Coordinates of C-alpha atoms in Angstrom, one line a residue:
Chain P
M11 CA 110.6 131.1 51.2
T12 CA 108.2 130.0 48.4
L13 CA 107.8 126.4 47.5
F14 CA 104.8 124.7 45.8
G15 CA 103.2 128.1 45.7
L16 CA 103.2 128.3 49.5
Q17 CA 105.1 130.4 52.0
W18 CA 107.0 128.5 54.6
A19 CA 107.2 129.9 58.1
S20 CA 110.2 127.8 59.2
P21 CA 111.8 126.4 56.1
L22 CA 114.7 125.1 58.1
A23 CA 112.5 122.1 59.0
L24 CA 112.6 121.1 55.3
Y25 CA 116.2 120.0 55.9
L26 CA 114.6 117.0 57.7
L27 CA 113.1 115.9 54.4
P28 CA 115.9 113.3 53.7
L29 CA 114.3 111.4 56.6
L30 CA 111.8 110.2 54.0
V31 CA 114.1 107.4 53.0
L32 CA 114.0 105.9 56.5
P33 CA 111.1 103.5 55.9
W34 CA 113.0 102.1 52.9
F35 CA 116.0 101.2 55.0
T36 CA 114.9 100.3 58.5
R37 CA 113.9 96.7 59.1
T38 CA 112.9 96.7 62.7
Q39 CA 110.5 93.8 62.4
D40 CA 112.9 91.3 61.0
K41 CA 112.2 87.8 62.2
T42 CA 114.7 85.0 61.7
I43 CA 113.2 82.1 59.9
V44 CA 114.6 78.7 59.3
W45 CA 114.5 78.5 55.6
S46 CA 113.3 81.2 53.2
K47 CA 112.7 78.6 50.5
F48 CA 109.5 77.7 52.3
V49 CA 108.2 81.2 52.0
P50 CA 106.0 81.6 49.0
V51 CA 106.9 84.1 46.3
D52 CA 104.1 86.6 46.1
P53 CA 104.1 89.6 43.8
L54 CA 101.1 91.2 45.5
S55 CA 103.1 91.3 48.7
N56 CA 105.8 93.3 46.9
I57 CA 103.2 95.8 45.8
I58 CA 101.7 96.0 49.3
G59 CA 105.1 96.4 50.8
F60 CA 105.9 99.2 48.3
A61 CA 102.6 100.9 49.2
F62 CA 103.3 100.7 52.9
K63 CA 106.7 102.2 52.5
T64 CA 105.3 104.9 50.3
L65 CA 102.7 105.6 52.9
A66 CA 105.2 105.8 55.7
S67 CA 107.3 108.2 53.6
I68 CA 104.2 110.3 52.9
V69 CA 103.5 110.4 56.6
L70 CA 107.0 111.6 57.3
A71 CA 106.9 114.1 54.5
C72 CA 103.6 115.5 55.6
L73 CA 104.7 115.8 59.2
I74 CA 107.9 117.5 58.2
L75 CA 106.1 119.8 55.8
S76 CA 103.6 120.8 58.5
L77 CA 106.5 121.4 60.8
A78 CA 107.9 123.8 58.2
G79 CA 104.7 125.8 58.6
P80 CA 103.2 126.3 55.2
Y81 CA 100.8 129.2 54.7
L82 CA 99.2 131.3 52.1
P83 CA 100.0 134.9 52.9
E84 CA 97.4 137.5 53.5
K85 CA 96.2 139.1 50.2
K86 CA 93.6 141.6 49.0
V87 CA 91.3 140.7 46.3
D88 CA 88.9 143.0 44.4
R89 CA 85.8 141.4 43.3
I90 CA 82.6 142.8 42.0
G91 CA 79.6 142.3 44.2
E92 CA 76.2 143.6 44.6
G93 CA 75.1 145.7 47.5
A94 CA 75.9 148.9 49.2
E95 CA 77.9 150.5 51.9
V96 CA 75.8 150.9 54.9
V97 CA 76.3 152.9 58.1
V98 CA 73.8 152.0 60.8
L99 CA 72.9 154.6 63.4
V100 CA 71.2 153.2 66.4
D101 CA 69.7 155.3 69.0
R102 CA 71.0 154.4 72.4
S103 CA 68.7 156.6 74.4
R104 CA 66.7 155.2 77.3
S105 CA 63.4 155.3 75.4
M106 CA 64.7 152.5 73.2
D107 CA 64.6 150.2 76.2
D108 CA 60.8 150.5 76.2
A109 CA 58.7 147.8 74.8
F110 CA 58.1 147.9 71.1
A111 CA 54.7 148.3 69.6
I112 CA 52.5 147.6 72.5
K113 CA 48.9 148.0 72.5
G114 CA 47.3 149.6 75.5
Q115 CA 49.0 151.1 78.5
L116 CA 52.6 152.2 78.0
L117 CA 53.4 152.2 81.7
M118 CA 52.6 148.5 82.1
A119 CA 55.3 147.6 79.5
S120 CA 58.5 146.0 80.5
V121 CA 61.7 148.0 80.3
G122 CA 64.8 146.5 78.9
K123 CA 63.3 143.1 78.3
S124 CA 63.5 141.0 75.2
D125 CA 60.7 143.0 73.5
S126 CA 62.4 146.3 73.9
K127 CA 62.9 148.4 70.8
R128 CA 66.6 147.9 70.9
R129 CA 66.2 144.2 71.0
V130 CA 63.8 144.2 68.1
A131 CA 66.0 146.6 66.1
K132 CA 68.9 144.3 66.8
K133 CA 67.0 141.3 65.6
Y134 CA 66.0 142.8 62.3
L135 CA 69.3 144.5 61.7
Q136 CA 71.0 141.1 62.1
E137 CA 68.6 139.7 59.5
F138 CA 69.4 142.6 57.2
I139 CA 73.1 142.0 57.6
D140 CA 72.7 138.3 56.9
K141 CA 70.8 139.0 53.7
R142 CA 73.5 141.2 52.2
P143 CA 76.8 139.3 52.0
D144 CA 78.6 141.8 49.9
D145 CA 77.8 144.9 51.9
R146 CA 80.2 147.0 53.8
F147 CA 78.9 148.0 57.2
G148 CA 79.7 150.6 59.7
F149 CA 78.0 151.0 63.0
V150 CA 77.4 154.1 65.1
L151 CA 75.6 154.1 68.5
F152 CA 74.5 157.4 69.7
S153 CA 73.0 159.1 72.7
D154 CA 74.4 162.5 73.5
K155 CA 77.6 161.5 71.9
A156 CA 78.0 159.5 68.8
L157 CA 80.2 156.4 69.2
D158 CA 81.6 155.1 65.9
L159 CA 81.8 151.6 67.2
L160 CA 82.7 150.1 63.9
P161 CA 84.3 151.8 60.9
L162 CA 83.2 150.4 57.5
T163 CA 84.2 146.8 57.2
Y164 CA 83.4 143.7 55.2
N165 CA 83.9 141.5 58.2
K166 CA 80.5 140.0 58.9
E167 CA 81.5 138.5 62.2
T168 CA 82.5 141.8 63.6
I169 CA 79.3 143.5 62.4
R170 CA 77.2 140.8 63.9
A171 CA 79.1 141.0 67.2
T172 CA 78.8 144.7 67.2
V173 CA 75.0 144.7 66.6
D174 CA 74.7 142.0 69.3
A175 CA 76.6 144.1 71.7
S176 CA 74.6 147.2 71.0
A177 CA 71.5 145.6 72.5
L178 CA 73.2 144.9 75.8
G179 CA 72.7 147.0 78.9
K180 CA 70.6 150.0 79.5
G181 CA 70.3 153.2 77.5
L182 CA 71.6 156.6 78.3
S183 CA 69.4 159.6 78.9
E184 CA 70.3 162.1 76.1
T185 CA 69.8 161.9 72.3
N186 CA 71.9 163.8 69.8
I187 CA 70.9 162.7 66.4
A188 CA 72.8 165.5 64.6
K189 CA 76.1 164.4 65.9
A190 CA 75.4 160.9 64.9
L191 CA 74.4 161.9 61.4
I192 CA 77.6 163.9 61.0
K193 CA 79.6 161.0 62.4
A194 CA 78.1 158.7 59.9
A195 CA 78.8 161.0 57.0
E196 CA 82.4 161.4 58.3
M197 CA 82.9 157.7 58.1
Y198 CA 82.5 157.9 54.4
Q199 CA 84.9 160.7 54.1
G200 CA 88.2 159.8 52.5
Q201 CA 86.9 156.5 51.2
T202 CA 86.9 155.8 47.6
Y203 CA 83.4 155.7 46.1
R204 CA 82.6 152.0 45.5
G205 CA 78.9 152.0 45.1
S206 CA 75.8 153.3 46.8
R207 CA 76.1 154.7 50.3
I208 CA 73.4 154.3 52.8
V209 CA 72.8 155.7 56.3
V210 CA 70.2 153.8 58.2
L211 CA 69.0 155.7 61.2
V212 CA 67.2 153.7 63.8
S213 CA 65.5 155.8 66.4
D214 CA 62.3 156.3 68.2
G215 CA 62.3 160.0 68.4
G216 CA 63.3 163.1 66.7
Q217 CA 65.2 166.2 67.5
E218 CA 65.3 169.7 66.4
F219 CA 68.7 170.6 65.0
T220 CA 70.5 173.9 65.2
E221 CA 71.0 175.8 62.0
E222 CA 74.7 175.1 62.1
A223 CA 74.1 171.4 62.4
K224 CA 71.5 171.4 59.6
Q225 CA 73.8 173.2 57.3
K226 CA 76.6 170.8 58.0
I227 CA 74.5 167.7 57.6
A228 CA 73.0 169.0 54.3
E229 CA 76.4 169.8 53.0
L230 CA 78.0 166.6 54.0
Y231 CA 75.3 164.3 52.8
K232 CA 75.2 165.9 49.4
Q233 CA 78.9 165.8 49.1
Q234 CA 79.2 162.2 50.1
N235 CA 76.2 161.2 47.9
L236 CA 74.4 159.4 50.7
T237 CA 71.0 157.9 50.9
L238 CA 69.2 158.2 54.2
Y239 CA 66.7 155.8 55.6
W240 CA 65.0 156.5 58.8
L241 CA 63.5 153.6 60.7
Y242 CA 61.3 155.5 63.1
M243 CA 60.1 153.2 65.8
R244 CA 57.3 155.3 67.0
S245 CA 56.1 155.1 70.6
V246 CA 53.0 157.2 70.2
T247 CA 50.3 155.4 68.2
G248 CA 48.5 157.4 65.6
M249 CA 51.2 160.0 64.9
T250 CA 52.6 160.0 61.4
L251 CA 55.7 161.9 60.2
D252 CA 53.8 163.6 57.4
A253 CA 51.1 165.9 58.4
K254 CA 47.7 164.7 57.7
P255 CA 44.4 166.5 57.8
G256 CA 42.8 165.9 61.2
D257 CA 46.0 165.4 63.0
N258 CA 46.4 166.2 66.6
E259 CA 47.4 169.8 67.0
R260 CA 50.3 169.0 69.2
W261 CA 51.8 166.7 66.7
T262 CA 52.7 169.5 64.3
T263 CA 55.5 170.7 66.5
T264 CA 56.9 167.3 67.6
P265 CA 60.7 167.0 66.9
E266 CA 59.9 163.9 64.8
R267 CA 58.0 165.9 62.2
K268 CA 60.6 168.7 62.2
L269 CA 63.3 166.2 61.6
H270 CA 61.3 164.6 58.8
T271 CA 60.8 168.0 57.2
F272 CA 64.4 168.7 57.5
F273 CA 65.4 165.4 55.9
K274 CA 63.1 166.0 53.0
S275 CA 64.5 169.5 52.5
I276 CA 68.2 168.4 52.1
G277 CA 67.7 167.1 48.6
I278 CA 69.2 163.7 49.1
P279 CA 67.4 160.4 48.5
Y280 CA 65.5 159.9 51.7
L281 CA 62.9 157.4 52.8
P282 CA 61.3 157.2 56.2
F283 CA 59.7 154.1 57.6
E284 CA 57.2 154.5 60.3
I285 CA 57.3 151.3 62.2
G286 CA 54.5 150.3 64.5
S287 CA 54.8 146.6 64.5
M288 CA 57.2 143.8 64.0
K289 CA 55.8 143.2 60.6
S290 CA 56.3 146.8 59.4
F291 CA 59.9 146.6 60.7
S292 CA 60.7 143.6 58.6
E293 CA 58.9 145.2 55.6
A294 CA 61.1 148.3 56.0
I295 CA 64.2 146.2 56.1
A296 CA 63.0 144.3 53.0
T297 CA 62.4 147.5 51.2
I298 CA 65.9 148.8 51.9
D299 CA 67.2 145.5 50.9
K300 CA 65.5 145.6 47.6
Q301 CA 66.3 149.1 46.8
Q302 CA 70.0 149.0 47.4
Y303 CA 71.4 146.5 45.0
Q304 CA 74.0 148.2 42.9
T305 CA 77.1 146.8 41.5
L306 CA 80.0 147.7 43.6
I307 CA 83.6 146.7 43.9
V308 CA 84.2 144.8 47.0
E309 CA 87.7 144.6 48.3
E310 CA 88.2 141.4 50.1
T311 CA 91.1 140.7 52.4
L312 CA 91.9 137.0 52.3
P313 CA 93.5 136.3 55.6
R314 CA 96.8 134.4 56.0
E315 CA 95.8 130.8 55.6
D316 CA 97.6 128.1 57.5
K317 CA 98.1 125.1 55.2
A318 CA 99.7 122.8 57.8
K319 CA 96.3 121.3 58.5
V320 CA 96.0 119.8 55.0
F321 CA 99.3 118.1 55.5
L322 CA 98.4 116.9 58.9
I323 CA 95.1 115.4 57.7
I324 CA 97.0 113.6 54.9
A325 CA 99.5 112.3 57.4
M326 CA 96.6 111.2 59.7
L327 CA 94.9 109.3 57.0
A328 CA 98.0 107.6 55.9
M329 CA 98.9 106.8 59.5
F330 CA 95.4 105.4 60.0
L331 CA 95.9 103.0 57.1
L332 CA 99.3 102.0 58.5
M333 CA 97.8 101.5 61.9
L334 CA 95.1 99.2 60.6
A335 CA 97.8 97.2 58.9
Q336 CA 99.8 97.1 62.0
M337 CA 96.9 95.9 64.1
Y338 CA 96.1 93.2 61.6
T339 CA 99.8 92.2 61.7
A340 CA 99.8 92.1 65.5
W341 CA 96.8 89.9 65.5
G342 CA 98.5 87.6 63.0
V343 CA 101.7 87.3 65.0
R344 CA 99.7 86.6 68.1
K345 CA 97.8 83.9 66.3
A346 CA 101.0 82.4 65.0
H347 CA 102.4 82.1 68.5
Q348 CA 99.3 80.5 70.0
Chain V
M13 CA 115.8 66.8 86.7
S14 CA 117.8 66.1 89.9
E15 CA 117.9 62.5 88.9
N16 CA 119.2 63.4 85.5
K17 CA 122.0 65.3 87.2
K18 CA 122.9 62.3 89.3
R19 CA 122.8 59.7 86.5
Q20 CA 123.3 60.3 82.9
D21 CA 120.3 59.2 80.8
E22 CA 121.2 56.4 78.4
F23 CA 119.6 54.2 75.8
S24 CA 120.3 50.7 74.5
Y25 CA 120.7 49.7 70.9
R26 CA 121.5 46.8 68.7
Y27 CA 123.5 46.8 65.5
P28 CA 121.5 44.8 63.0
H29 CA 124.4 43.3 61.2
K30 CA 127.2 40.9 62.2
V31 CA 130.4 42.7 63.1
Y32 CA 133.8 41.6 62.2
G33 CA 136.5 42.6 64.6
S34 CA 139.1 41.2 66.9
L35 CA 138.2 43.3 69.9
P36 CA 135.5 42.1 72.1
G37 CA 132.2 44.0 72.3
V38 CA 128.5 43.5 72.7
H39 CA 127.3 43.2 69.1
H40 CA 127.0 40.0 67.2
G41 CA 130.3 39.3 65.6
K42 CA 131.6 37.3 62.8
S43 CA 135.1 36.6 64.0
L44 CA 135.6 33.4 66.0
G45 CA 136.5 33.6 69.7
T46 CA 134.8 33.6 73.0
G47 CA 131.1 34.2 72.6
D48 CA 127.7 32.6 72.8
S49 CA 126.7 31.9 69.3
F50 CA 127.9 28.6 67.9
A51 CA 130.0 28.7 64.9
G52 CA 130.9 25.0 64.2
F53 CA 133.6 22.6 65.3
S54 CA 137.3 22.5 64.9
D55 CA 140.1 20.1 65.6
L56 CA 141.6 20.2 69.0
F57 CA 144.9 20.2 67.4
D58 CA 144.2 23.4 65.5
Y59 CA 142.5 25.1 68.4
P60 CA 143.9 23.6 71.5
D61 CA 141.2 24.7 73.9
P62 CA 140.2 21.6 76.0
R63 CA 137.5 23.7 77.8
R64 CA 135.5 23.6 74.6
L65 CA 135.9 19.9 73.9
D66 CA 132.7 18.3 72.6
L67 CA 133.1 14.6 73.3
R68 CA 129.7 13.7 71.8
A69 CA 130.5 15.4 68.6
S70 CA 134.0 13.9 68.6
I71 CA 132.8 10.3 68.9
R72 CA 130.2 10.8 66.3
S73 CA 132.7 12.2 63.9
N74 CA 135.3 9.5 64.7
M75 CA 132.7 6.8 64.1
A76 CA 131.8 8.3 60.8
T77 CA 135.2 9.0 59.5
G78 CA 137.2 6.2 61.3
R79 CA 139.7 8.7 62.4
D80 CA 140.7 9.6 65.9
N81 CA 140.2 13.3 66.3
Y82 CA 138.9 15.5 69.1
L83 CA 136.6 18.3 68.2
V84 CA 136.3 21.5 70.0
K85 CA 133.4 23.9 69.7
R86 CA 134.0 27.3 68.1
F87 CA 132.0 30.4 68.9
Q88 CA 131.5 33.8 67.2
Q89 CA 132.9 36.5 69.3
R90 CA 130.9 39.6 70.1
S91 CA 132.5 42.7 68.7
P92 CA 132.2 46.5 69.2
I93 CA 131.0 49.0 66.7
T94 CA 131.4 52.7 66.5
L95 CA 128.7 55.3 67.0
W96 CA 129.2 58.4 64.9
M97 CA 127.5 61.6 65.7
M98 CA 127.2 63.8 62.6
A99 CA 126.1 67.1 64.1
D100 CA 124.7 69.9 61.9
L101 CA 126.1 73.1 63.3
S102 CA 124.7 75.3 60.5
R103 CA 123.0 78.6 61.4
S104 CA 119.5 77.3 61.1
M105 CA 120.4 74.9 64.0
S106 CA 120.6 77.7 66.5
I107 CA 117.1 79.1 66.5
S108 CA 115.0 79.0 69.7
N109 CA 114.0 75.4 70.4
V110 CA 116.7 73.9 68.1
N111 CA 119.9 75.0 69.6
H112 CA 123.4 73.9 70.4
E113 CA 122.5 73.2 74.0
Q114 CA 120.0 70.6 72.9
L115 CA 122.5 69.2 70.4
A116 CA 125.2 69.0 73.1
K117 CA 122.8 67.1 75.4
L118 CA 122.0 64.6 72.6
T119 CA 125.7 64.2 71.9
Q120 CA 126.4 63.5 75.5
L121 CA 123.6 60.9 75.6
V122 CA 124.9 59.1 72.5
A123 CA 128.5 59.2 73.6
H124 CA 127.7 58.1 77.1
S125 CA 125.6 55.2 75.9
A126 CA 128.1 54.2 73.3
I127 CA 131.1 54.2 75.5
G128 CA 129.2 52.6 78.3
F129 CA 128.3 49.8 75.9
G130 CA 131.9 49.3 75.0
D131 CA 131.6 50.9 71.7
R132 CA 133.5 53.8 70.3
F133 CA 132.2 57.2 69.8
G134 CA 133.2 59.6 67.0
L135 CA 132.0 63.1 66.4
A136 CA 131.9 65.0 63.1
G137 CA 130.5 68.5 63.1
F138 CA 129.6 70.2 59.8
D139 CA 128.0 73.3 58.4
S140 CA 129.0 74.7 55.0
G141 CA 132.2 72.7 55.4
L142 CA 133.7 70.4 57.9
R143 CA 134.0 71.8 61.4
H144 CA 137.5 71.0 62.6
D145 CA 136.8 72.4 66.0
V146 CA 133.9 70.0 66.5
H147 CA 135.6 66.8 65.6
L148 CA 136.6 63.6 67.4
M149 CA 138.1 60.5 66.0
P150 CA 136.4 57.3 67.4
T151 CA 137.4 56.8 71.0
R152 CA 136.4 54.8 74.0
Q153 CA 137.7 57.3 76.6
R154 CA 135.3 57.6 79.5
S155 CA 135.6 61.3 79.7
M156 CA 134.6 61.7 76.1
P157 CA 130.8 62.4 76.5
M158 CA 131.4 65.6 78.6
L159 CA 134.2 66.7 76.3
A160 CA 132.1 66.2 73.2
A161 CA 129.2 68.0 74.7
D162 CA 131.3 70.9 75.7
M163 CA 132.9 71.0 72.2
I164 CA 129.4 71.6 70.7
R165 CA 128.4 74.1 73.4
E166 CA 131.5 76.1 72.7
A167 CA 131.3 75.8 69.0
G168 CA 131.1 79.2 67.3
P169 CA 128.6 80.1 64.7
A170 CA 128.9 78.9 61.2
N171 CA 131.1 80.9 58.9
S172 CA 128.9 80.7 55.9
A173 CA 125.5 79.4 54.9
G174 CA 124.7 76.0 53.8
I175 CA 125.0 72.3 54.7
D176 CA 127.5 71.2 52.1
G177 CA 129.8 70.0 54.8
L178 CA 127.5 67.1 55.2
I179 CA 129.2 65.2 52.4
H180 CA 132.7 65.9 53.8
A181 CA 131.5 64.7 57.2
A182 CA 130.2 61.6 55.6
H183 CA 133.6 61.0 54.2
M184 CA 135.1 61.2 57.7
V185 CA 133.1 58.2 58.8
T186 CA 135.6 55.4 58.0
S187 CA 134.8 52.8 60.7
R188 CA 134.0 49.4 59.4
H189 CA 130.8 49.1 61.4
A190 CA 129.0 52.1 62.6
I191 CA 125.7 53.5 63.6
V192 CA 125.6 57.1 62.3
F193 CA 123.4 59.6 64.1
L194 CA 122.7 62.3 61.6
V195 CA 121.3 65.2 63.5
S196 CA 120.0 68.1 61.6
D197 CA 116.8 70.0 60.9
F198 CA 117.0 68.8 57.3
C199 CA 115.9 72.2 56.0
C200 CA 118.2 71.8 53.1
D201 CA 118.4 70.6 49.6
I202 CA 117.4 66.9 49.4
D203 CA 120.1 66.4 46.8
V204 CA 122.9 67.0 49.3
L205 CA 121.3 64.7 51.7
D206 CA 120.9 62.1 49.0
K207 CA 124.6 62.2 48.2
A208 CA 125.5 61.9 51.8
L209 CA 123.2 59.0 52.4
I210 CA 124.7 57.2 49.4
Q211 CA 128.1 57.8 51.0
L212 CA 126.8 56.4 54.3
S213 CA 125.0 53.5 52.7
R214 CA 127.4 51.0 54.4
Y215 CA 126.3 52.1 57.8
T216 CA 123.2 52.1 59.8
V217 CA 122.0 55.7 59.7
V218 CA 119.7 57.2 62.3
P219 CA 118.5 60.6 61.1
V220 CA 117.3 62.7 63.9
V221 CA 115.1 65.3 62.4
W222 CA 114.8 68.3 64.6
Q223 CA 111.6 70.0 63.9
H224 CA 111.4 73.7 64.3
D225 CA 108.3 75.4 65.7
D226 CA 106.0 76.7 63.0
V227 CA 106.7 80.1 64.3
N228 CA 110.3 79.8 63.3
H229 CA 109.3 78.8 59.8
L230 CA 106.7 81.5 59.5
P231 CA 106.4 84.1 62.3
S232 CA 103.0 85.5 61.4
Y233 CA 99.6 84.3 60.1
A234 CA 98.4 87.7 59.0
G235 CA 99.6 91.1 58.1
W236 CA 103.0 92.5 57.2
T237 CA 105.8 90.2 57.9
E238 CA 109.5 90.8 57.4
M239 CA 111.7 87.8 57.6
C240 CA 115.4 87.0 57.2
D241 CA 116.7 83.6 56.4
S242 CA 118.7 82.1 59.2
E243 CA 121.3 80.7 56.9
T244 CA 121.8 83.2 54.1
G245 CA 120.4 86.3 55.8
Q246 CA 118.3 86.8 52.7
R247 CA 115.4 89.1 53.4
R248 CA 111.9 88.4 52.5
S249 CA 108.7 90.3 53.2
L250 CA 105.2 89.2 52.8
W251 CA 101.7 90.4 53.3
M252 CA 100.4 87.3 55.1
R253 CA 97.0 86.2 54.4
P254 CA 95.2 82.8 54.5
S255 CA 96.0 81.9 50.9
I256 CA 99.7 82.6 51.4
K257 CA 99.7 80.6 54.6
K258 CA 98.2 77.7 52.7
R259 CA 100.8 77.9 50.1
W260 CA 103.5 78.0 52.7
Q261 CA 102.1 75.0 54.5
Q262 CA 102.0 73.2 51.2
T263 CA 105.6 73.9 50.4
M264 CA 106.7 72.8 53.8
D265 CA 104.7 69.6 53.7
E266 CA 106.1 68.9 50.3
H267 CA 109.6 69.3 51.5
F268 CA 109.1 67.0 54.4
D269 CA 107.3 64.5 52.2
Q270 CA 110.3 64.5 49.9
L271 CA 112.6 64.1 52.9
K272 CA 110.7 61.1 54.1
A273 CA 110.7 59.6 50.6
C274 CA 114.5 60.1 50.4
F275 CA 114.9 58.3 53.7
M276 CA 112.6 55.6 52.5
R277 CA 114.8 55.2 49.4
H278 CA 117.8 54.7 51.5
R279 CA 116.0 52.3 53.9
V280 CA 116.5 54.7 56.7
R281 CA 114.0 55.3 59.5
P282 CA 114.1 58.9 60.7
L283 CA 113.4 59.9 64.3
F284 CA 111.4 63.1 64.5
T285 CA 111.8 65.2 67.5
D286 CA 111.1 68.8 68.5
G287 CA 113.9 69.3 70.9
D288 CA 114.7 67.1 73.8
V289 CA 115.7 63.6 72.8
T290 CA 115.6 61.2 75.7
G291 CA 117.2 57.9 76.1
E292 CA 113.8 56.3 76.3
Q293 CA 112.9 57.7 72.9
L294 CA 116.1 56.3 71.4
T295 CA 115.6 52.9 73.0
N296 CA 112.1 52.8 71.6
Y297 CA 113.4 53.7 68.2
F298 CA 115.9 50.9 68.2
L299 CA 113.2 48.5 69.4
G300 CA 111.1 49.7 66.5
R301 CA 108.5 50.9 68.9
N302 CA 107.8 54.5 68.0

C-alpha cells in the first residue's frame, strides 16, 4: 500500500489511527475543586493545553504509523560517476607471506607477520578502494586455483571485508597466474560496458604460461578491452622486469621477465610496477588511481529503507516534552499538597 | 474520643435580646411571670400572689397616695428561643474535609445544646432548592439531635448546582426569636447571601464558614491542571505557574473579603472553621472570645 509516498508493511495497523482523538476526550486527571469562579481565566493555558493534546496525538500517530511499518522499497538508480571497474587479483601463494622489502638476510625475516607482502598489499589495496568511491570492484584470490571471491560490485563494505579476509591465514604452495587472469577476464564477460576496465594483478612472482593459455588470455583481454596493471612485489633485490645491460645472466630466464614480455606482447594497455618499498607501493597505487578516471555510469541499488525510525524519533521527542510537562505537574501537585 | 462518646459535647449561649413568650425558658424575657429580673409593682388585687407582697413598697405608696393598697412585685419571666440550623447541602459541601459527616456532628452539637437548654431546635437543609428530606420544624424532643444528625448523614447528593435554596430556607425560619446557624462554605454569589441575610435580619445569625483546604480550591501549584467544578461539573484546565497562582489567590482573597464585608454590613460575626466545630469553640464565640 502506498501512502505519503511510502510503502507500508502492515497497513492494517493504520486502522488504529482514530485513536488519535483519545487525548481530546480523556480527562483522567480531573480534580474536583470547590468553585471554578476562583480559577483565573488564562488564554495562554488554552494554547498550552491545545499544544499538549496535539503533541499527545502526534505521539499516538507516530507510534501507530511506525507500527504500520513504513519503508521505501529497494530501487536501482543509475548515476554518472567517475572511476573504473576493477578486478583485483591477489596472489595467495606462500611466498606472499614473506616479509616485504627487507634489507639484508631473507631468512631472518618473519613469515606471516604484519609486514608480510600480503598484509602490505592489503593495506594499500584498502587505501585504493577508499579513494575511489564510484568504482566497481571484483576480487580474485589465486594460488593453483583462482577463487573469484567477489564478483563485480559497488558495495564498498563487502570489498573491504573481502580484502581484509584475504590477508588472513597462511598461503598455499602453488601459483597459477594464467587461471587467475582468465578468471578475471571472465568476470567482465556478459557485463555491459560501463567505463574503463582494469585488472590489477598483485603478485611476487611470475610464471611461464602455456601457449594455449597465452592465446586465451590475449584473446579475452582484447575482447573485453581490459587494462592490466601488475604490482610486482619483488623479492629479489636488483632484478628489473625489463632487461637492462649488465643484468645478471640468470635473470633473463626468470618467469617474471617472461611474463612481462608476454604482457607487453598482447597489445593491451599494460603497466607494470616494480615495488621494492612501501613508498613505491603507494606510488603505484596513486598512479593507477590517477590514470583511471573516466566517466562511467554507476548503477546504484538503494536498499529498502525502513522509515519507522523517523516516526519513532518524532514520537520520542514529543513524548519527552510531555514527560517534562508531566514532571513539572507532579512537582506542582506535590507542592500544593504540602 | 472515648469521652465524646460517653458525653455529647455542648456549648452555652445567650440570646442578646429580650424574648417575649409565655413558655418558661432560660433567656431574658419580656413577659411577666416567675423570674429574677424585676419588672415593677402591681396591685395585689390584680395579681393576687401574696408571696410577692412588698410591704415596704406598699406602705410608701399608701403614705404617698393616701390609699390603702397592697403592692406585689412583678418579675420578667425567662423564655425559650429557637435554634435554627440552616445546613448547606450543596455539592461543594461534600469535598474532603468539608463533608456531611462533619455537618451532621455540628448539627447534633447544636441540637443537643439547644434542647438541653430548653430551647427548640429546627433544621432546614438547602441546596439549589429547599431540601424537604432534611427538614425539621422546631421541636424540643430529646431524641431530636440524633435524628437530625442521621437525617444529614443520610441526605443524598444535591440534584442540581447552586445555593439558591438559601433564600427559601430563610423563609422557613418563622420563629419569633431565634439564633440561626447558617452553615456553608460560602463559595457562592454574595448577592444570594445578601438577600438571605436581609430575610434573616430579625434573628441572630451565626454564619459558620467552613473553609476548604487550598488543595480543594486549586489542586496544583505548577504544571498542567485539569479541574472540574464541584457544583456545576464545569471543566477547566490551566497551565499553572506562579503568576496564575497569584491571580487565583487574589480572586479568592477578594471573595472572602467581600464575604466578610457582607457579614459586617448585616452586623453578623462569622465563625471560621476548617472542619471540626467543638462546643468550646462555639462557647467562646458566644462569649465574644475568639
